[in-house]
XYZ file of C-alpha atoms in Angstrom:
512
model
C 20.010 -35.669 -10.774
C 17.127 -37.090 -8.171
C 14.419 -35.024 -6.975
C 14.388 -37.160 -3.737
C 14.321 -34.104 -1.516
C 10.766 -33.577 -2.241
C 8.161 -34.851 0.156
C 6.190 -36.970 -3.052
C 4.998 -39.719 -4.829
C 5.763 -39.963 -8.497
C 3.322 -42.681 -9.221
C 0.675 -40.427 -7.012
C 1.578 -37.761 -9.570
C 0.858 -39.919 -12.395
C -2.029 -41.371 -11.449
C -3.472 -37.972 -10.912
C -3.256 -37.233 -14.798
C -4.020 -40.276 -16.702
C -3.275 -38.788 -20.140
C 0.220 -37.098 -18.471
C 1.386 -41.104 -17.820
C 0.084 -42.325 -21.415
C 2.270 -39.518 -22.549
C 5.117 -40.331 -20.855
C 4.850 -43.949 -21.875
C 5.815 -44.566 -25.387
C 6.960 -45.979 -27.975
C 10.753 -45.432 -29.158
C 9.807 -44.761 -32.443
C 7.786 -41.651 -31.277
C 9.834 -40.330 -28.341
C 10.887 -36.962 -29.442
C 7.645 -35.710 -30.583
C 5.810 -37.338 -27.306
C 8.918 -36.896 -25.080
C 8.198 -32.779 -25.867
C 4.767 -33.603 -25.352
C 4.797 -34.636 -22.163
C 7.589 -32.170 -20.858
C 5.631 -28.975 -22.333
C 1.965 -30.919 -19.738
C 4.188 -31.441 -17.052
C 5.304 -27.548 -17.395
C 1.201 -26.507 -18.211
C 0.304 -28.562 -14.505
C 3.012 -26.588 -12.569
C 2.141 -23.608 -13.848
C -1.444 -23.882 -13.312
C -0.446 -25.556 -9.672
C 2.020 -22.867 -8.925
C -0.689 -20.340 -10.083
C -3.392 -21.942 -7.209
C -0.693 -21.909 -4.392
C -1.304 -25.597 -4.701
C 2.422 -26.466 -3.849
C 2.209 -30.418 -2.999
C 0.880 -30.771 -6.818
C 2.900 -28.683 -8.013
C 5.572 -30.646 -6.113
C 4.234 -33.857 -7.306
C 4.454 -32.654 -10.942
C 7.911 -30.959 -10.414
C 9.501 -34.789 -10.200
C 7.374 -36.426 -12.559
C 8.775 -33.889 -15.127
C 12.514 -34.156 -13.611
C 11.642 -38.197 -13.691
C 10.936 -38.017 -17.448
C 14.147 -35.343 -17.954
C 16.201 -38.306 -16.793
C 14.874 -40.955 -18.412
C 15.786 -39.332 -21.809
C 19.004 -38.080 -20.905
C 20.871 -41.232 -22.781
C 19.079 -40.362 -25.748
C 19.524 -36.520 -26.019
C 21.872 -34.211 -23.627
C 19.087 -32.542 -21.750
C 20.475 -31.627 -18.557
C 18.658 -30.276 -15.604
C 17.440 -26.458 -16.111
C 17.452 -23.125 -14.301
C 13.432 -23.892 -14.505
C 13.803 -26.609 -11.637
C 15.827 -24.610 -9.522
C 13.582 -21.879 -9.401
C 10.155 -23.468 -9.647
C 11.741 -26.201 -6.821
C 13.251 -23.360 -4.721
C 9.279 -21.457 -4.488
C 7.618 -24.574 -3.959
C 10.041 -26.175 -1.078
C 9.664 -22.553 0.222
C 6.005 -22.856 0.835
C 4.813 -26.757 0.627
C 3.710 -27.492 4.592
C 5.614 -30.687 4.992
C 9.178 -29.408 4.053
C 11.796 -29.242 6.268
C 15.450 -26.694 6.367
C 16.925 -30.350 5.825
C 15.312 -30.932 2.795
C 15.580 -27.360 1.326
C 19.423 -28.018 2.101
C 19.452 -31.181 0.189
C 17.590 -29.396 -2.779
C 20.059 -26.894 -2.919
C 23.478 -28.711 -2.415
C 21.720 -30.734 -5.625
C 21.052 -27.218 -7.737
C 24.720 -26.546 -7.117
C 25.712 -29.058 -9.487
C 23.319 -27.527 -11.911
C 26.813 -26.101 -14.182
C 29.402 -23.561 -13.242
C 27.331 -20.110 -14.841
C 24.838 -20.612 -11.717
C 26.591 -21.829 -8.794
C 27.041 -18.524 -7.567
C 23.934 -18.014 -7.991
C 22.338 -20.657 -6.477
C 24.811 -20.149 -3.395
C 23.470 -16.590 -2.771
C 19.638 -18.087 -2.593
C 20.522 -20.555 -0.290
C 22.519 -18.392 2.421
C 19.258 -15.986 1.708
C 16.989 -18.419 3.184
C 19.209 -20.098 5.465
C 19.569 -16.093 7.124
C 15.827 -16.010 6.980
C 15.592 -19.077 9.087
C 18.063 -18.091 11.727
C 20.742 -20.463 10.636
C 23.934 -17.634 10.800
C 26.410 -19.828 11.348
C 25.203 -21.921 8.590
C 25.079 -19.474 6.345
C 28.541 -18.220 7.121
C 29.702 -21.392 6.091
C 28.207 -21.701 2.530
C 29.349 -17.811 1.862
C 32.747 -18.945 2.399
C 33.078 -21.781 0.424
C 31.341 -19.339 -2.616
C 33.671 -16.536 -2.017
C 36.896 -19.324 -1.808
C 35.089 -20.317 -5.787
C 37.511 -20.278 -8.678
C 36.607 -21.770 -12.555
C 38.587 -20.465 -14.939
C 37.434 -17.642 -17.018
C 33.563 -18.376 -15.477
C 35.170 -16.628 -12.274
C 35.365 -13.584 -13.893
C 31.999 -13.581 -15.897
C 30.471 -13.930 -12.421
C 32.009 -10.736 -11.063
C 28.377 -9.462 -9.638
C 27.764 -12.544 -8.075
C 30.991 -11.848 -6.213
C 30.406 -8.425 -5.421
C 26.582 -9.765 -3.405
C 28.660 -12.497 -2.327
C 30.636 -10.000 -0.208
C 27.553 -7.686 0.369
C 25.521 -10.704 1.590
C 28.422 -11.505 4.061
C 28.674 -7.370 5.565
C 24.538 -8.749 6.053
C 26.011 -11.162 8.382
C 28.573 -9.217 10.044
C 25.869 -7.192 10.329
C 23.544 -10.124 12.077
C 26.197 -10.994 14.576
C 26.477 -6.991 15.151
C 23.376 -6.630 16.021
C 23.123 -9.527 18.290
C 26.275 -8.466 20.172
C 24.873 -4.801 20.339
C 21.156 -6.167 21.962
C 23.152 -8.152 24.519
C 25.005 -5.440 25.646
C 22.257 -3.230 26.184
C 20.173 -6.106 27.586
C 22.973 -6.059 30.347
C 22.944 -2.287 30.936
C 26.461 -0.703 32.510
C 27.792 -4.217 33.383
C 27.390 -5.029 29.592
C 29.927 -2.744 28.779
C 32.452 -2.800 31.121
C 32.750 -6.716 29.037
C 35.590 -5.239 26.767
C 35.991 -8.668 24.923
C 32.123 -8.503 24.167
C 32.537 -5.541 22.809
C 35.431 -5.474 20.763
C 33.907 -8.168 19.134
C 30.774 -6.435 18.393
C 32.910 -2.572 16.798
C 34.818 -6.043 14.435
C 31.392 -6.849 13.334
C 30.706 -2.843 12.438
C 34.015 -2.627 11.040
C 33.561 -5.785 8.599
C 30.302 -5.308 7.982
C 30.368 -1.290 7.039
C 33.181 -1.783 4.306
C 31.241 -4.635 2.484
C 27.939 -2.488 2.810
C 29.523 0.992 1.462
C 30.652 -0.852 -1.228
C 27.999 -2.836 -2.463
C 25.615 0.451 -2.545
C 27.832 2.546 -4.856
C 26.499 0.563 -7.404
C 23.278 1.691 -9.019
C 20.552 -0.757 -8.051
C 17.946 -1.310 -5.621
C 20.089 -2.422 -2.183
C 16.906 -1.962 0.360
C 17.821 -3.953 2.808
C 21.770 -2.952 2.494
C 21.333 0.466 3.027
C 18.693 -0.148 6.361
C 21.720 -2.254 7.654
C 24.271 0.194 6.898
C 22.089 3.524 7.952
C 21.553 1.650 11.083
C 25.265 0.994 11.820
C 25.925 4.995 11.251
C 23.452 6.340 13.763
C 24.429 3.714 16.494
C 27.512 5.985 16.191
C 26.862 9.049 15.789
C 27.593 9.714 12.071
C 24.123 11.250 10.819
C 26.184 13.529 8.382
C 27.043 10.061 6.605
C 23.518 8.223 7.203
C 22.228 11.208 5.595
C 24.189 11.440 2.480
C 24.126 7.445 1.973
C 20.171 8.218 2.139
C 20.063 10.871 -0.331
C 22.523 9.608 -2.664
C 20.385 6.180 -2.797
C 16.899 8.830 -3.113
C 18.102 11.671 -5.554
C 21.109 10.127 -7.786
C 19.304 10.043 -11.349
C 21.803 6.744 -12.024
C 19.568 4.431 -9.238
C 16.588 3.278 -10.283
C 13.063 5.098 -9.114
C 12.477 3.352 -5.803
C 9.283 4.241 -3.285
C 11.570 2.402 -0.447
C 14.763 5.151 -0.891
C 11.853 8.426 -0.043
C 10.107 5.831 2.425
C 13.883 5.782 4.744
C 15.323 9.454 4.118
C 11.706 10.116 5.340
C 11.660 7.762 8.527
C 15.548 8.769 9.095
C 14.682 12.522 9.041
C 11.437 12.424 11.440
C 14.099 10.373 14.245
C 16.589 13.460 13.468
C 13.636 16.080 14.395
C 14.174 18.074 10.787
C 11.722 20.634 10.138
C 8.173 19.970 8.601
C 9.439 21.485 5.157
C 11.874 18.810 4.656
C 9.641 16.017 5.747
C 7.186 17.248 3.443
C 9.696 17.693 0.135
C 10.539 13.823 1.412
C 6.755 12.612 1.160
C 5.876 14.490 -1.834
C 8.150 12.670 -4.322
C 6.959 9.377 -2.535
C 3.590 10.936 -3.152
C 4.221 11.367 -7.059
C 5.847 7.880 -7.302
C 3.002 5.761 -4.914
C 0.165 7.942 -4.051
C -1.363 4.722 -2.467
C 1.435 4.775 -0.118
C 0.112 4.465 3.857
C 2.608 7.496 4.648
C 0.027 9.602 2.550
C -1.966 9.642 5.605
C 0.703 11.994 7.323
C 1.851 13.710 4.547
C -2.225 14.419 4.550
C -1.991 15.405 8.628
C 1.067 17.908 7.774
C -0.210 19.375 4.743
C -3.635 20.431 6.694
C -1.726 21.779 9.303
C 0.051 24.306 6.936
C -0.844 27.687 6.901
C -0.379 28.153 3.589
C -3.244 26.918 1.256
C -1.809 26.015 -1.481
C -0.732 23.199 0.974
C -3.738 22.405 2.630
C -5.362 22.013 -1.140
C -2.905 19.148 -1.759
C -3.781 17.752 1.266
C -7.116 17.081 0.072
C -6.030 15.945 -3.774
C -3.221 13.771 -1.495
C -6.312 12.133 0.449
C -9.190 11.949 -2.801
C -6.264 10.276 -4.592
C -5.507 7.757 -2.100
C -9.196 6.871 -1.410
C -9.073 5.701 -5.045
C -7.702 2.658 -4.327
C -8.781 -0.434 -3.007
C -6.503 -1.084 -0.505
C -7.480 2.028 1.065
C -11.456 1.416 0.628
C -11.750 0.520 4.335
C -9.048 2.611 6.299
C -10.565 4.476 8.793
C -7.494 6.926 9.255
C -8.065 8.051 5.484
C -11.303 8.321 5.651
C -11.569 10.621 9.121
C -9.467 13.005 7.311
C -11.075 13.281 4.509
C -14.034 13.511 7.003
C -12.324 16.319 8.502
C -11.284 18.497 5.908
C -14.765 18.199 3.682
C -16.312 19.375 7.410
C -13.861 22.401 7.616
C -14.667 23.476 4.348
C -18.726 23.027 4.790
C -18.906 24.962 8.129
C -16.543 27.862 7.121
C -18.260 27.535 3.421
C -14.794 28.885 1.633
C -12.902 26.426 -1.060
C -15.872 24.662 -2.173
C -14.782 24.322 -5.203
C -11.841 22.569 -4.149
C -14.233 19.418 -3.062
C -16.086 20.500 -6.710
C -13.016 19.774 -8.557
C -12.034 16.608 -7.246
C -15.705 15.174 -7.075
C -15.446 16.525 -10.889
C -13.703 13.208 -11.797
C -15.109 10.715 -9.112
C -18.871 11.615 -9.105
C -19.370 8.572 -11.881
C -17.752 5.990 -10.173
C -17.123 6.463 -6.300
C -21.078 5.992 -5.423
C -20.477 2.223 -6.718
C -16.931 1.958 -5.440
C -17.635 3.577 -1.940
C -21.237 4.351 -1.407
C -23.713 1.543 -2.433
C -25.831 -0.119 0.126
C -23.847 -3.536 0.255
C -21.017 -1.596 1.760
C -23.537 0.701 4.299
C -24.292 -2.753 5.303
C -20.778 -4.378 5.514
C -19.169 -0.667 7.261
C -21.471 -0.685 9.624
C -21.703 -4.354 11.003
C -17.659 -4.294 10.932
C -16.638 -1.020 11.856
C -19.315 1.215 12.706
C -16.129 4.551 13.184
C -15.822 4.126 9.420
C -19.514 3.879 8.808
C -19.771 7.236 10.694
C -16.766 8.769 8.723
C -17.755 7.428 4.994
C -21.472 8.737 5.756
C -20.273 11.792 6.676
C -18.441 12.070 3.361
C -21.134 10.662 1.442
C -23.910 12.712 2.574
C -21.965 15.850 1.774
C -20.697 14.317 -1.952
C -23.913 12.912 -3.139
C -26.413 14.674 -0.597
C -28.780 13.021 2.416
C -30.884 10.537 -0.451
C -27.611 8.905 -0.844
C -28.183 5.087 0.152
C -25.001 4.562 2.167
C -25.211 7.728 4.031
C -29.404 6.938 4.786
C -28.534 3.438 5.980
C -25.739 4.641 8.033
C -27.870 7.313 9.793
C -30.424 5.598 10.409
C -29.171 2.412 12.252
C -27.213 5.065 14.348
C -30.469 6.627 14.924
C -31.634 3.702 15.774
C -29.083 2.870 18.098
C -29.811 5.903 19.991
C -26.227 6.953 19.238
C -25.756 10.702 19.927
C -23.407 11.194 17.155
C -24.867 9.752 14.268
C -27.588 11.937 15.432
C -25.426 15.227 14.692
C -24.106 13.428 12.071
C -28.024 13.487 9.817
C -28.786 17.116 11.238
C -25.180 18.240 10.000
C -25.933 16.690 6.501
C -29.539 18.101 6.268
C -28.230 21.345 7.596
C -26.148 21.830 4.585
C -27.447 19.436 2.140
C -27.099 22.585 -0.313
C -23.622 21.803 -0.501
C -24.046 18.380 -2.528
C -26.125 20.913 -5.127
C -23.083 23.555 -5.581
C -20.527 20.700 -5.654
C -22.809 18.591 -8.157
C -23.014 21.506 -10.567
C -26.654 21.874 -11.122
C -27.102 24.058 -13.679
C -28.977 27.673 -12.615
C -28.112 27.322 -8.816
C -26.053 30.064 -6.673
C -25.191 29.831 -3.075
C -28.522 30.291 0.054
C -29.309 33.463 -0.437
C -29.223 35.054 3.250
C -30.337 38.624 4.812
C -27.720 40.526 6.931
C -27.414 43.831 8.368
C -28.278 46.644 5.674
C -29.973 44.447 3.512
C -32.964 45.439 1.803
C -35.825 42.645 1.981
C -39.686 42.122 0.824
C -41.583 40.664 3.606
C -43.845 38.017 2.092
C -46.704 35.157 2.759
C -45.575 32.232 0.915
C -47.610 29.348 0.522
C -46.805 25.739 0.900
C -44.249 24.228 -1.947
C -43.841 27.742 -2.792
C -40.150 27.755 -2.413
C -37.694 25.377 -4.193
C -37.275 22.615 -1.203
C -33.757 22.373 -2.797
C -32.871 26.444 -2.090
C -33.819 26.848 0.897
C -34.125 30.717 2.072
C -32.462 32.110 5.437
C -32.171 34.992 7.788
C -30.301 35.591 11.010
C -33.680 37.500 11.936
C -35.585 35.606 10.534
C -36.475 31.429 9.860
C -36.021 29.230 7.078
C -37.900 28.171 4.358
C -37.991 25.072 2.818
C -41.303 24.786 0.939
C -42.052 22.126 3.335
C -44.401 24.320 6.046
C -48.171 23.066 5.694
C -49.178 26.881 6.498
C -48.716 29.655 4.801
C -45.599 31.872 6.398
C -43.658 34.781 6.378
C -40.615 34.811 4.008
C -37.336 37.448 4.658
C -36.073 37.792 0.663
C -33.362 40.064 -0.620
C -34.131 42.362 -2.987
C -31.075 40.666 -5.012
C -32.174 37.525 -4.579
C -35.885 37.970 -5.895
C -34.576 36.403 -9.289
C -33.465 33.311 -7.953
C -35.518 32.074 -5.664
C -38.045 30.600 -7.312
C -41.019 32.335 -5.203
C -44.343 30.973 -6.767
C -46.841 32.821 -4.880
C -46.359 35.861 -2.594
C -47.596 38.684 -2.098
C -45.419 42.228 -1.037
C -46.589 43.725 2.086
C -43.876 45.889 3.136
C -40.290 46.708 2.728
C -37.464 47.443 4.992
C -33.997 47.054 6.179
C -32.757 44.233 8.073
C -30.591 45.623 11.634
């Protein structure tokens, strides 16, 4: 068996490893021990090749380990291995100077591999001869596998058979679909062609029995079930597209598959089902890949609820997601997560919602989400996330935090009106990152409303907490910050809380 197909030079390859060729050549009297020598580096290089996407030398080293298979095959009965097919098949896939010609001349070779993988080696070639357009092609190869008899090796292959006839409803499926664009390309004259499309209902014909069949059996049939679902709704039968998709999502005997929820999901929104159903759809995707991108809208629907048990796992839904790194830098996630945390702030109910997932994060998101590299990066690159992450941040780890600071401030500096309201919305309720951190000894702002009893007071400067700041509709705030001394509003409830150094009472009242 030759490995001409590949675009290489086997004294390139050898040449390339000096101890791989002194290996290869040797002596008789050691050429078992040295002939598994040299097989076992040849397999160690086209690993490590195949591990570095470096497909010409891992192309190079594919035939100079073929070469030496050959040369020993007088000797001992080593005959070409599954290995080559597949390691040959990934590398002629990707290497830059292969051609369809030479992929088919690889392949015809692999079919001579032995009669327990013919069938399988027949299936991956019509794979990627449908991937490269080639129908007709491919049409041809499944009919000379399905026409395959060997004896009792015709039986042992009875899957292969059964995706041999699944792969070929794929192409009825194809020519289907090709038939069905042209016709509505062409509009009312399309379809007064009743050759055209005849042809095209004996594609859906063909091409529904071998898809029904091939997803009864338990197994994961993606693309088989898109192609069949597809067929269905062209006409009309969403009673059947809907059972094939819940059958493939529910039955207990298929294996757990993201893909099944991500389809009964997609087919249900076309249908216009209600939002309960498209929610029970999302939230098993949710339990199975929480890092899916459809969390985003299960996120949008859940904070639309009324109820709140919802809206609460909206927020786990969008914490959870954030935790991964594919989603470190997805604006969508981050404005609602943006948008919820802001709800919450302003209307100051279900803090300890944000308290309980922060709970778990607090030790690692600041590195993960909020150091000043990524301030930096956000901003230069997307300056909508930098505004949404530094809204975040400054709420989670208050208006010190380095990513929110940097944020604000080149917005400031920009003269951008947002990022403005952006640092007086943070500073305005940078008590929040105190409740949410759990500092020991600290309640809620104490305020003064109508009927409250207060003590009118002079404070001096620093002689409120500058973290508990004190308010009244009525009255202003203190901060501890004022350079003069000023009058204080104070509940009578609050006196043991608030930390007020040095005051003195002056009067007492009730605040209208």
């Amino acid at each position: 068996m030759g490995m001409s197909c590949f675009p290489v030079d086997l004294h390139m390859c050898l040449s390339s490893k000096p101890e791989l060729k002194m290996t290869l050549c040797i002596s008789s009297n050691e050429h078992k021990l040295n002939f598994k020598k040299s097989k076992e580096g040849c397999l160690s290089y086209i690993q490590d090749a195949l591990l570095q996407k470096q497909w010409k030398r891992a192309a190079e080293f594919l035939t100079c380990y073929v070469e030496s298979l050959e040369k020993d095959y007088s000797r001992e009965h080593i005959g070409p291995s599954e290995m080559i097919w597949r390691i040959g098949t990934e590398i002629l896939w990707h290497h830059s100077q292969s051609s369809m010609k030479e992929f088919n001349c690889f392949m015809e070779q692999m079919k001579t591999l032995g009669v327990k993988r013919y069938l399988k080696v027949c299936l991956e070639h019509v794979f990627h001869l449908l991937c490269n357009g080639q129908i007709d092609e491919a049409y041809q190869n499944l009919s000379l596998a399905e026409s395959w008899r060997f004896g009792e090796q015709t039986a042992i292959q009875d899957k292969e058979m059964k995706l041999i006839q699944a792969y070929r409803g794929l192409l009825d499926y194809c020519s289907w679909s090709k038939q069905k664009n042209i016709l509505l390309e062409n509009g009312e004259d399309g379809f007064s062609d009743l050759a055209v499309e005849q042809e095209m209902h004996g594609y859906f014909r063909k091409a529904a029995v071998n898809l029904k069949e091939i997803i009864k059996i338990p197994g994961v049939w993606d693309v088989f079930v898109k192609c069949y679902v597809d067929l269905l709704e062209f006409y009309g039968d969403h009673n059947e597209a809907r059972q094939v998709l819940n059958e493939y999502a529910y039955n207990s005997k298929f294996p757990a598959n993201p893909n099944a929820h991500v389809y009964l999901y997609q087919f249900l929104k076309r249908q216009g089902e209600s939002k309960k159903s498209l929610i029970s759809a999302l939230k098993i995707l949710h339990d199975i890949v929480p890092s899916h991108e459809l969390m985003i809208d299960f996120n949008t629907m859940l904070q639309k609820s009324k109820k709140r048990k919802k809206r609460r796992l909206g927020l786990e839904v969008i914490f959870t997601g954030l935790d991964y790194a594919g989603w470190k830098e997805n604006a969508k996630a981050w404005s609602c997560l943006a948008r919820q945390v802001k709800q919450i702030v302003i209307s100051e109910k279900h803090l300890d919602w944000i308290k309980q997932e922060w709970n778990s994060r607090k030790d690692w998101w600041p590195a993960f989400h909020f150091s000043h590299y990524l301030a930096k990066r956000n901003w230069q690159e997307n300056k909508s996330l930098s505004y949404e992450k530094a809204l975040v941040a400054g709420i989670l780890l208050g208006k010190d935090c380095k990513y929110f600071k940097y944020v604000s401030h080149q917005g400031c500096k920009a003269q951008l009106k947002r990022f403005r309201m952006l640092k007086k919305f943070v500073n305005r309720h940078s008590l929040v990152y105190l409740r949410i951190s759990g500092v020991p000894g600290l309640r809620r702002a104490p305020r003064i409303f109508p009927g409250d009893s207060w003590l009118l007071c002079w404070a001096q400067p620093q002689a409120v907490n500058p973290a508990f700041p004190v308010s009244c509709p009525h009255g202003r705030k203190c901060t501890g910050k004022d350079s003069k001394p000023h009058k204080l509003l104070l509940p009578k409830h609050c006196q043991g809380h608030c930390h007020v150094l040095m005051a003195t009472q002056t009067s007492r009242g009730t605040c209208q």
